Amino acid sequence: MKITSRVLVIFLCLGIAAQAADQLIVLKAARLFDGKSNALVQNAVVIVQGDKIVDAANNLPIPSGAQVIDLGDATLCPGFMDAHTHLTADFSGNYNEHRLQELDLNVSEHAIRATAFARATVEAGFTTVRDLGSRFVASREFVDVALRNSINKGVIVGPRMLVATKGIGATGGHFDPTSGFRDFLFGREPDYTDGIANGPDEIRKAVRFEVKNGADVIKAAVSGGVLSLADEVDTPQLTSAEMAALVDESHRLRKKVAVHCHGDQAAREAIEAGVDSIEHGSFMKPETLTIMKKKGTFLTPTLLASDWIMKKIDNYPPALQLKAKEATAARSEMFRNAVKMGIKISFGTDAAVYPHGQNAKEFKLMVDLGMTPIDALKSAMANDADLLGIGQKVGTLEKGKFADIIAMPGDPTSDITATERVSFVMKEGKIIRRGTGTLQGTGESATPADVGAPVD
Ligand SMILES: [Zn+2]
């Protein structure tokens, strides 16, 4: 008898859970952008059931029994995506202080801090990120993999993550974590387990090692960088043979390749080798952009990173200041050219260079340099989904896609900074943010809408 009633209780609980999952939620707002079209539509209705979109269009009839959430004078759109973040790091303040902090804090503390960065990112409307590199000098931890898995399991709140583990690069290059420190301070030269590899065979070994440990995407540095102490910003750092091995091995394992690259020569060689995206691309000349267009390579411009560094230039050592000025001066012209030439542009910001959660400031920088607001929006939706290879699941508001839906006040095509004031965030059908408060639960726990409240 006792057992029977227990079984009955279990069945009742399962029944309630099933009902909650089947609950229809209707989101209404003044406007809708589907993530891929060339215009917004008025009188938006999006119907959500469980974790999926049932339908999204204007003036749809409201199904009976649905929970209706009316967001008023707002624009509904797919959750933003950021194709270039570093959620396990923060080097937005004083450069030397952060360099010391990276050595002071144990890796567990870095990981705990990363959970707050993940939350800030999704609350700003970024429901998917491609996290392009996570390493701690002299550590073998894969904090980005742990963060991704904990989000997927519902242990913590954050965006869907595609992670790169340790960026792959040459000895003494942009990704060498011991560059700038006294020789052998950390007891050994970094090797493929740190992402440092020389020669095609070692590059293949590094790719295999990273995929073995959970990498969704492969990141490599093919030219120097701004925030590294021992290299020049535009010098090539991998040979063509190394790049060919990098791309071949990654693509065999069905992983895309994103390369950090400022220099023109390195970009040209990387594009010829078949990489999927050029990150930064500051010094790329029109001839290189032409090859890029022919090959269909994406540009992830990360304008916000250089914008932030230039605004806080005194926070950086003199050698880095010089590199930042050169790269920033070049990247504005490069970006204008890329827009004019119709290069595929993905939305990526290099979050960690600036404080996490401010990702949407990239939109205005793109528009200021000649991109239309609608194209800037698309870059963070359909374009990023395409680059990340997840266009079947996310990136647009369409039947059958995951219910990753956000709302911002007003019309972002008349004021692109509306993207910085996201006040409603749903990820896979669960409401994470509504108004200024934050939520962790499902639609049932939602409180009345407060659209229009600023994020920061
Ligand atoms: Zn980066």
CSV table of C-alpha atoms and ligand atoms in Angstrom, one decimal:
chain,number,residue,atom,x,y,z
A,1,MET,CA,0.0,0.0,0.0
A,2,LYS,CA,2.8,2.3,1.0
A,3,ILE,CA,4.7,1.5,-2.2
A,4,THR,CA,1.6,2.1,-4.3
A,5,SER,CA,1.0,5.6,-2.9
A,6,ARG,CA,4.7,6.4,-3.5
A,7,VAL,CA,4.4,5.3,-7.1
A,8,LEU,CA,1.2,7.4,-7.4
A,9,VAL,CA,3.0,10.5,-6.0
A,10,ILE,CA,5.9,9.9,-8.5
A,11,PHE,CA,3.4,9.7,-11.4
A,12,LEU,CA,1.6,12.9,-10.3
A,13,CYS,CA,5.0,14.7,-10.1
A,14,LEU,CA,5.9,13.5,-13.6
A,15,GLY,CA,2.5,14.6,-14.8
A,16,ILE,CA,3.1,18.1,-13.4
A,17,ALA,CA,6.6,18.3,-14.9
A,18,ALA,CA,5.3,17.2,-18.3
A,19,GLN,CA,2.5,19.8,-18.1
A,20,ALA,CA,5.0,22.6,-17.3
A,21,ALA,CA,7.2,21.6,-20.2
A,22,ASP,CA,4.2,21.7,-22.5
A,23,GLN,CA,3.0,25.0,-21.3
A,24,LEU,CA,2.6,27.5,-24.2
A,25,ILE,CA,4.2,30.9,-23.6
A,26,VAL,CA,3.3,33.7,-25.9
A,27,LEU,CA,5.6,36.7,-26.2
A,28,LYS,CA,4.1,39.9,-27.6
A,29,ALA,CA,5.8,43.1,-28.5
A,30,ALA,CA,5.5,46.1,-30.8
A,31,ARG,CA,8.2,44.7,-33.2
A,32,LEU,CA,10.0,41.6,-34.2
A,33,PHE,CA,13.3,41.0,-36.0
A,34,ASP,CA,13.7,37.4,-37.1
A,35,GLY,CA,17.6,37.5,-37.3
A,36,LYS,CA,18.0,37.2,-41.1
A,37,SER,CA,15.5,39.4,-43.0
A,38,ASN,CA,16.0,43.0,-44.1
A,39,ALA,CA,13.3,44.6,-42.0
A,40,LEU,CA,11.4,44.4,-38.8
A,41,VAL,CA,7.8,43.4,-38.6
A,42,GLN,CA,5.1,45.1,-36.4
A,43,ASN,CA,2.8,43.5,-33.9
A,44,ALA,CA,5.1,40.6,-33.0
A,45,VAL,CA,3.9,37.3,-31.6
A,46,VAL,CA,6.3,34.5,-30.7
A,47,ILE,CA,4.8,31.2,-29.4
A,48,VAL,CA,7.1,29.0,-27.3
A,49,GLN,CA,6.5,25.5,-26.1
A,50,GLY,CA,9.1,23.8,-23.9
A,51,ASP,CA,12.5,24.8,-25.2
A,52,LYS,CA,11.4,25.5,-28.8
A,53,ILE,CA,9.7,28.1,-30.9
A,54,VAL,CA,6.4,27.0,-32.2
A,55,ASP,CA,5.8,30.0,-34.4
A,56,ALA,CA,7.0,33.6,-34.8
A,57,ALA,CA,5.3,36.3,-37.0
A,58,ASN,CA,3.1,39.3,-36.8
A,59,ASN,CA,-0.5,39.2,-35.6
A,60,LEU,CA,-0.6,35.4,-34.9
A,61,PRO,CA,-3.7,34.2,-33.1
A,62,ILE,CA,-3.1,33.6,-29.4
A,63,PRO,CA,-3.6,29.9,-28.6
A,64,SER,CA,-6.1,29.3,-25.8
A,65,GLY,CA,-4.6,28.5,-22.4
A,66,ALA,CA,-1.2,30.1,-23.2
A,67,GLN,CA,0.6,32.3,-20.7
A,68,VAL,CA,0.9,35.7,-22.4
A,69,ILE,CA,3.8,38.0,-21.7
A,70,ASP,CA,3.3,41.4,-23.3
A,71,LEU,CA,6.5,43.3,-23.5
A,72,GLY,CA,5.0,46.5,-25.0
A,73,ASP,CA,7.0,49.0,-27.0
A,74,ALA,CA,9.9,46.6,-27.5
A,75,THR,CA,11.6,44.6,-30.2
A,76,LEU,CA,11.8,40.8,-30.0
A,77,CYS,CA,14.7,39.1,-31.7
A,78,PRO,CA,16.9,36.0,-31.4
A,79,GLY,CA,19.3,35.9,-28.5
A,80,PHE,CA,22.5,37.7,-29.5
A,81,MET,CA,25.6,35.7,-30.2
A,82,ASP,CA,29.2,36.7,-29.6
A,83,ALA,CA,31.8,34.8,-31.7
A,84,HIS,CA,34.8,36.0,-29.7
A,85,THR,CA,34.8,35.9,-25.9
A,86,HIS,CA,37.0,34.8,-23.1
A,87,LEU,CA,34.6,34.1,-20.2
A,88,THR,CA,37.3,32.7,-18.0
A,89,ALA,CA,39.4,35.9,-17.9
A,90,ASP,CA,39.2,39.6,-17.2
A,91,PHE,CA,42.0,41.9,-18.2
A,92,SER,CA,39.9,45.0,-18.5
A,93,GLY,CA,41.7,47.0,-15.8
A,94,ASN,CA,45.3,47.8,-15.3
A,95,TYR,CA,47.4,45.4,-17.4
A,96,ASN,CA,50.2,44.8,-14.9
A,97,GLU,CA,47.8,44.3,-12.0
A,98,HIS,CA,45.9,41.7,-14.0
A,99,ARG,CA,49.1,40.0,-15.0
A,100,LEU,CA,50.0,39.6,-11.4
A,101,GLN,CA,46.5,38.6,-10.4
A,102,GLU,CA,46.6,35.8,-12.9
A,103,LEU,CA,49.6,34.4,-11.1
A,104,ASP,CA,48.3,35.1,-7.6
A,105,LEU,CA,44.9,33.5,-7.8
A,106,ASN,CA,44.6,29.8,-7.9
A,107,VAL,CA,42.8,28.3,-10.9
A,108,SER,CA,39.7,27.4,-8.8
A,109,GLU,CA,39.2,31.1,-7.9
A,110,HIS,CA,39.5,32.0,-11.5
A,111,ALA,CA,36.8,29.5,-12.3
A,112,ILE,CA,34.5,30.8,-9.6
A,113,ARG,CA,34.9,34.4,-11.0
A,114,ALA,CA,34.1,33.0,-14.5
A,115,THR,CA,30.7,32.0,-13.3
A,116,ALA,CA,29.8,35.6,-12.7
A,117,PHE,CA,31.2,36.6,-16.1
A,118,ALA,CA,29.0,34.0,-17.7
A,119,ARG,CA,25.9,35.3,-15.9
A,120,ALA,CA,26.6,38.9,-16.9
A,121,THR,CA,27.0,37.9,-20.5
A,122,VAL,CA,23.7,36.0,-20.8
A,123,GLU,CA,21.8,38.7,-18.8
A,124,ALA,CA,23.0,41.2,-21.4
A,125,GLY,CA,21.1,39.2,-24.1
A,126,PHE,CA,24.0,37.0,-25.3
A,127,THR,CA,22.6,33.5,-25.2
A,128,THR,CA,25.4,31.9,-27.2
A,129,VAL,CA,29.2,32.6,-27.2
A,130,ARG,CA,32.1,31.1,-29.0
A,131,ASP,CA,34.8,31.3,-26.3
A,132,LEU,CA,38.2,31.6,-28.0
A,133,GLY,CA,40.9,30.6,-25.6
A,134,SER,CA,41.2,29.9,-21.9
A,135,ARG,CA,44.6,29.3,-20.3
A,136,PHE,CA,46.3,29.9,-17.0
A,137,VAL,CA,50.1,29.9,-17.0
A,138,ALA,CA,51.6,26.7,-15.7
A,139,SER,CA,48.1,25.1,-15.3
A,140,ARG,CA,46.6,22.2,-17.1
A,141,GLU,CA,43.0,23.0,-16.1
A,142,PHE,CA,40.3,23.4,-18.8
A,143,VAL,CA,38.2,26.0,-17.1
A,144,ASP,CA,36.2,26.9,-20.3
A,145,VAL,CA,35.2,23.3,-20.7
A,146,ALA,CA,34.1,23.1,-17.1
A,147,LEU,CA,32.1,26.4,-17.5
A,148,ARG,CA,30.4,25.1,-20.6
A,149,ASN,CA,29.5,21.8,-19.1
A,150,SER,CA,28.2,23.4,-15.8
A,151,ILE,CA,25.9,25.7,-17.9
A,152,ASN,CA,24.7,22.8,-20.0
A,153,LYS,CA,23.8,20.8,-16.9
A,154,GLY,CA,22.0,23.8,-15.3
A,155,VAL,CA,24.5,24.1,-12.4
A,156,ILE,CA,25.1,27.7,-13.2
A,157,VAL,CA,23.4,30.3,-15.4
A,158,GLY,CA,25.2,31.4,-18.6
A,159,PRO,CA,25.2,31.4,-22.4
A,160,ARG,CA,25.5,28.3,-24.6
A,161,MET,CA,29.3,28.0,-25.1
A,162,LEU,CA,31.4,26.7,-27.9
A,163,VAL,CA,34.9,26.5,-26.4
A,164,ALA,CA,38.4,26.5,-27.9
A,165,THR,CA,40.4,25.4,-24.8
A,166,LYS,CA,44.0,26.7,-25.1
A,167,GLY,CA,44.7,28.8,-28.3
A,168,ILE,CA,47.4,27.2,-30.4
A,169,GLY,CA,50.5,29.2,-31.2
A,170,ALA,CA,54.2,29.2,-31.7
A,171,THR,CA,57.0,29.4,-29.1
A,172,GLY,CA,57.4,33.1,-28.2
A,173,GLY,CA,54.2,34.0,-30.1
A,174,HIS,CA,51.0,35.8,-29.0
A,175,PHE,CA,49.7,32.7,-27.1
A,176,ASP,CA,52.9,31.7,-25.4
A,177,PRO,CA,51.9,32.1,-21.7
A,178,THR,CA,55.5,32.4,-20.6
A,179,SER,CA,56.5,35.2,-23.0
A,180,GLY,CA,57.7,38.3,-21.2
A,181,PHE,CA,58.6,36.4,-18.0
A,182,ARG,CA,62.2,35.4,-17.0
A,183,ASP,CA,63.3,32.3,-18.9
A,184,PHE,CA,62.2,29.0,-17.2
A,185,LEU,CA,60.5,30.9,-14.4
A,186,PHE,CA,57.8,28.2,-14.6
A,187,GLY,CA,60.2,25.3,-14.8
A,188,ARG,CA,59.7,24.2,-18.4
A,189,GLU,CA,59.0,25.5,-21.9
A,190,PRO,CA,55.3,25.3,-22.7
A,191,ASP,CA,54.5,22.4,-25.1
A,192,TYR,CA,51.4,21.1,-27.0
A,193,THR,CA,49.6,20.6,-23.7
A,194,ASP,CA,49.7,24.4,-23.3
A,195,GLY,CA,48.8,24.9,-26.9
A,196,ILE,CA,52.3,25.8,-27.9
A,197,ALA,CA,53.4,23.9,-31.0
A,198,ASN,CA,56.1,24.2,-33.7
A,199,GLY,CA,56.0,22.3,-37.0
A,200,PRO,CA,53.0,20.7,-38.7
A,201,ASP,CA,53.1,17.4,-36.8
A,202,GLU,CA,53.1,19.2,-33.4
A,203,ILE,CA,50.3,21.4,-34.6
A,204,ARG,CA,48.3,18.3,-35.4
A,205,LYS,CA,49.1,16.8,-32.0
A,206,ALA,CA,47.9,20.0,-30.3
A,207,VAL,CA,44.6,20.0,-32.2
A,208,ARG,CA,44.0,16.3,-31.3
A,209,PHE,CA,44.9,17.0,-27.6
A,210,GLU,CA,42.4,19.9,-27.5
A,211,VAL,CA,39.6,17.9,-29.1
A,212,LYS,CA,40.3,15.0,-26.7
A,213,ASN,CA,39.8,17.4,-23.8
A,214,GLY,CA,36.6,19.0,-25.0
A,215,ALA,CA,37.3,21.7,-27.6
A,216,ASP,CA,34.3,22.5,-29.9
A,217,VAL,CA,36.4,24.9,-32.1
A,218,ILE,CA,40.1,25.4,-32.7
A,219,LYS,CA,41.7,28.7,-32.1
A,220,ALA,CA,45.2,29.6,-33.2
A,221,ALA,CA,47.4,32.8,-33.4
A,222,VAL,CA,48.9,33.2,-36.8
A,223,SER,CA,50.2,36.7,-36.2
A,224,GLY,CA,51.4,38.8,-33.3
A,225,GLY,CA,49.0,40.5,-30.9
A,226,VAL,CA,48.4,43.7,-29.0
A,227,LEU,CA,48.3,42.4,-25.5
A,228,SER,CA,51.4,40.2,-25.6
A,229,LEU,CA,54.8,41.5,-24.5
A,230,ALA,CA,57.3,39.7,-26.6
A,231,ASP,CA,56.1,40.0,-30.2
A,232,GLU,CA,55.3,42.5,-32.9
A,233,VAL,CA,51.6,43.0,-33.7
A,234,ASP,CA,51.7,42.1,-37.4
A,235,THR,CA,54.4,39.5,-37.8
A,236,PRO,CA,53.5,36.1,-39.1
A,237,GLN,CA,53.8,33.4,-36.4
A,238,LEU,CA,52.9,30.2,-38.2
A,239,THR,CA,54.3,28.9,-41.4
A,240,SER,CA,52.0,28.1,-44.3
A,241,ALA,CA,52.8,24.4,-43.7
A,242,GLU,CA,51.7,24.8,-40.1
A,243,MET,CA,48.5,26.5,-41.1
A,244,ALA,CA,47.7,23.8,-43.6
A,245,ALA,CA,48.2,21.2,-40.9
A,246,LEU,CA,46.1,23.2,-38.5
A,247,VAL,CA,43.2,23.5,-40.9
A,248,ASP,CA,43.4,20.0,-42.2
A,249,GLU,CA,43.5,18.3,-38.8
A,250,SER,CA,40.7,20.5,-37.4
A,251,HIS,CA,38.4,20.0,-40.3
A,252,ARG,CA,39.0,16.2,-40.3
A,253,LEU,CA,37.8,16.3,-36.7
A,254,ARG,CA,34.8,18.5,-37.9
A,255,LYS,CA,36.0,21.5,-35.9
A,256,LYS,CA,36.1,25.0,-37.3
A,257,VAL,CA,39.2,27.1,-37.2
A,258,ALA,CA,39.3,30.7,-35.9
A,259,VAL,CA,42.6,32.5,-36.1
A,260,HIS,CA,43.8,35.5,-34.2
A,261,CYS,CA,45.4,37.7,-36.8
A,262,HIS,CA,46.3,41.3,-37.2
A,263,GLY,CA,49.0,41.2,-39.9
A,264,ASP,CA,48.2,41.2,-43.6
A,265,GLN,CA,50.6,38.6,-44.7
A,266,ALA,CA,49.5,36.1,-42.0
A,267,ALA,CA,45.9,36.8,-42.9
A,268,ARG,CA,46.4,36.1,-46.6
A,269,GLU,CA,48.2,32.8,-45.8
A,270,ALA,CA,45.6,31.8,-43.3
A,271,ILE,CA,42.7,32.5,-45.7
A,272,GLU,CA,44.5,30.5,-48.4
A,273,ALA,CA,44.9,27.7,-45.9
A,274,GLY,CA,41.2,27.6,-45.5
A,275,VAL,CA,40.5,29.0,-42.0
A,276,ASP,CA,36.9,29.7,-41.1
A,277,SER,CA,37.3,33.1,-39.6
A,278,ILE,CA,39.9,35.8,-39.2
A,279,GLU,CA,39.7,37.4,-35.7
A,280,HIS,CA,40.6,41.1,-35.6
A,281,GLY,CA,42.2,41.4,-39.1
A,282,SER,CA,43.4,44.9,-38.4
A,283,PHE,CA,46.0,45.4,-41.1
A,284,MET,CA,44.3,43.4,-43.9
A,285,LYS,CA,44.6,45.2,-47.3
A,286,PRO,CA,41.9,45.3,-49.9
A,287,GLU,CA,43.7,42.6,-52.0
A,288,THR,CA,43.5,40.3,-49.0
A,289,LEU,CA,39.8,41.1,-48.4
A,290,THR,CA,39.2,40.2,-52.1
A,291,ILE,CA,40.7,36.7,-51.5
A,292,MET,CA,38.6,36.5,-48.3
A,293,LYS,CA,35.5,37.3,-50.2
A,294,LYS,CA,36.2,34.7,-52.8
A,295,LYS,CA,36.9,32.0,-50.2
A,296,GLY,CA,33.9,33.0,-48.1
A,297,THR,CA,36.0,33.5,-44.9
A,298,PHE,CA,34.3,35.3,-42.1
A,299,LEU,CA,35.8,38.4,-40.5
A,300,THR,CA,35.2,38.8,-36.7
A,301,PRO,CA,36.3,42.4,-36.2
A,302,THR,CA,36.3,42.8,-32.4
A,303,LEU,CA,36.0,46.6,-32.7
A,304,LEU,CA,35.1,46.9,-29.0
A,305,ALA,CA,38.4,45.5,-27.8
A,306,SER,CA,40.5,48.2,-29.5
A,307,ASP,CA,38.0,50.9,-28.6
A,308,TRP,CA,38.3,49.9,-24.9
A,309,ILE,CA,42.1,49.8,-25.0
A,310,MET,CA,42.3,53.2,-26.7
A,311,LYS,CA,40.0,54.7,-24.1
A,312,LYS,CA,42.1,53.3,-21.2
A,313,ILE,CA,45.5,53.5,-23.0
A,314,ASP,CA,47.3,54.6,-19.8
A,315,ASN,CA,46.5,51.2,-18.2
A,316,TYR,CA,48.9,49.5,-20.6
A,317,PRO,CA,52.7,49.3,-20.8
A,318,PRO,CA,54.3,51.7,-23.4
A,319,ALA,CA,55.2,48.8,-25.8
A,320,LEU,CA,51.6,47.7,-25.9
A,321,GLN,CA,50.3,51.3,-26.2
A,322,LEU,CA,52.2,51.7,-29.4
A,323,LYS,CA,50.9,48.4,-30.8
A,324,ALA,CA,47.3,49.3,-29.8
A,325,LYS,CA,47.5,52.7,-31.6
A,326,GLU,CA,48.8,51.1,-34.8
A,327,ALA,CA,46.3,48.3,-34.9
A,328,THR,CA,43.3,50.6,-34.0
A,329,ALA,CA,44.3,53.1,-36.7
A,330,ALA,CA,44.4,50.4,-39.3
A,331,ARG,CA,41.3,48.4,-38.3
A,332,SER,CA,38.8,51.2,-38.9
A,333,GLU,CA,39.8,51.5,-42.6
A,334,MET,CA,40.0,47.7,-42.9
A,335,PHE,CA,36.4,47.4,-41.5
A,336,ARG,CA,35.0,50.1,-43.7
A,337,ASN,CA,36.5,48.3,-46.7
A,338,ALA,CA,35.2,44.9,-45.6
A,339,VAL,CA,31.6,46.3,-45.3
A,340,LYS,CA,31.9,48.0,-48.7
A,341,MET,CA,33.1,44.8,-50.3
A,342,GLY,CA,30.4,42.6,-48.7
A,343,ILE,CA,32.7,40.4,-46.7
A,344,LYS,CA,30.9,38.0,-44.4
A,345,ILE,CA,31.0,39.7,-41.0
A,346,SER,CA,30.4,37.9,-37.8
A,347,PHE,CA,29.8,39.6,-34.4
A,348,GLY,CA,32.6,39.2,-32.0
A,349,THR,CA,34.0,41.4,-29.3
A,350,ASP,CA,37.0,39.9,-27.4
A,351,ALA,CA,35.1,40.1,-24.1
A,352,ALA,CA,37.6,40.1,-21.2
A,353,VAL,CA,39.5,42.9,-22.8
A,354,TYR,CA,36.6,45.0,-21.6
A,355,PRO,CA,34.3,44.1,-18.7
A,356,HIS,CA,31.9,41.2,-19.3
A,357,GLY,CA,28.3,42.1,-20.1
A,358,GLN,CA,29.1,45.1,-22.3
A,359,ASN,CA,29.3,43.1,-25.5
A,360,ALA,CA,26.4,45.0,-27.2
A,361,LYS,CA,28.5,48.2,-27.4
A,362,GLU,CA,30.1,46.5,-30.5
A,363,PHE,CA,26.8,47.2,-32.5
A,364,LYS,CA,27.2,51.0,-32.4
A,365,LEU,CA,30.9,50.8,-33.3
A,366,MET,CA,30.0,48.7,-36.4
A,367,VAL,CA,27.3,51.2,-37.4
A,368,ASP,CA,29.6,54.2,-36.8
A,369,LEU,CA,32.0,52.6,-39.3
A,370,GLY,CA,29.5,52.2,-42.1
A,371,MET,CA,27.5,49.0,-41.4
A,372,THR,CA,23.7,49.3,-41.5
A,373,PRO,CA,21.9,48.6,-38.2
A,374,ILE,CA,20.0,45.7,-39.7
A,375,ASP,CA,23.3,44.1,-41.0
A,376,ALA,CA,24.9,44.7,-37.6
A,377,LEU,CA,22.0,42.9,-35.9
A,378,LYS,CA,22.3,40.0,-38.4
A,379,SER,CA,26.0,39.6,-37.7
A,380,ALA,CA,25.1,38.7,-34.1
A,381,MET,CA,22.3,36.3,-35.2
A,382,ALA,CA,22.1,34.4,-38.5
A,383,ASN,CA,25.8,35.2,-39.4
A,384,ASP,CA,27.3,34.0,-36.1
A,385,ALA,CA,25.0,30.9,-36.2
A,386,ASP,CA,26.4,30.2,-39.6
A,387,LEU,CA,30.0,30.7,-38.6
A,388,LEU,CA,29.6,28.5,-35.5
A,389,GLY,CA,27.9,25.8,-37.5
A,390,ILE,CA,24.7,25.8,-35.4
A,391,GLY,CA,22.3,27.6,-37.8
A,392,GLN,CA,19.9,24.6,-37.7
A,393,LYS,CA,19.3,25.2,-34.0
A,394,VAL,CA,19.7,28.9,-33.2
A,395,GLY,CA,20.2,32.4,-34.8
A,396,THR,CA,16.7,33.1,-36.1
A,397,LEU,CA,13.2,33.2,-34.7
A,398,GLU,CA,11.7,30.3,-36.7
A,399,LYS,CA,9.6,27.3,-36.0
A,400,GLY,CA,11.6,24.5,-34.5
A,401,LYS,CA,14.6,26.5,-33.3
A,402,PHE,CA,15.6,26.8,-29.7
A,403,ALA,CA,13.6,29.5,-27.9
A,404,ASP,CA,16.6,31.9,-27.4
A,405,ILE,CA,14.6,35.1,-27.5
A,406,ILE,CA,15.5,38.6,-26.1
A,407,ALA,CA,13.7,42.0,-26.1
A,408,MET,CA,15.0,45.5,-26.1
A,409,PRO,CA,13.1,48.8,-25.8
A,410,GLY,CA,12.1,50.7,-28.9
A,411,ASP,CA,13.5,50.0,-32.4
A,412,PRO,CA,17.2,49.1,-32.7
A,413,THR,CA,17.2,50.1,-36.4
A,414,SER,CA,16.5,53.7,-35.5
A,415,ASP,CA,18.7,53.7,-32.3
A,416,ILE,CA,21.3,50.9,-32.4
A,417,THR,CA,22.2,51.5,-28.7
A,418,ALA,CA,18.8,49.9,-27.8
A,419,THR,CA,20.9,46.7,-28.0
A,420,GLU,CA,22.7,47.8,-24.9
A,421,ARG,CA,19.4,47.9,-22.9
A,422,VAL,CA,18.1,44.3,-23.3
A,423,SER,CA,15.5,43.8,-20.6
A,424,PHE,CA,14.1,40.3,-21.4
A,425,VAL,CA,16.2,37.2,-21.9
A,426,MET,CA,14.9,33.7,-22.6
A,427,LYS,CA,17.2,30.8,-23.3
A,428,GLU,CA,15.8,27.5,-24.4
A,429,GLY,CA,12.4,28.5,-23.2
A,430,LYS,CA,13.5,29.5,-19.7
A,431,ILE,CA,13.3,33.1,-18.7
A,432,ILE,CA,16.7,34.3,-17.3
A,433,ARG,CA,16.0,38.0,-17.2
A,434,ARG,CA,12.9,40.1,-17.0
A,435,GLY,CA,13.2,43.8,-16.4
A,436,THR,CA,16.0,44.9,-14.1
A,437,GLY,CA,15.8,41.8,-11.8
A,438,THR,CA,17.4,38.5,-12.6
A,439,LEU,CA,15.7,35.1,-12.6
A,440,GLN,CA,17.0,31.6,-12.8
A,441,GLY,CA,13.8,29.6,-13.2
A,442,THR,CA,11.3,28.8,-15.9
A,443,GLY,CA,8.4,30.9,-17.3
A,444,GLU,CA,6.3,30.1,-14.2
A,445,SER,CA,8.5,32.1,-11.9
A,446,ALA,CA,8.4,35.2,-14.0
A,447,THR,CA,7.4,38.5,-12.6
A,448,PRO,CA,5.6,41.4,-14.4
A,449,ALA,CA,7.5,42.9,-17.3
A,450,ASP,CA,9.6,46.0,-16.9
A,451,VAL,CA,10.9,46.6,-20.4
A,452,GLY,CA,12.9,49.8,-20.9
A,453,ALA,CA,15.0,49.6,-17.7
A,454,PRO,CA,18.7,50.0,-18.6
A,455,VAL,CA,21.2,47.2,-18.1
A,456,ASP,CA,24.0,49.3,-16.8
B,1,ZN,ZN,40.6,37.2,-28.0
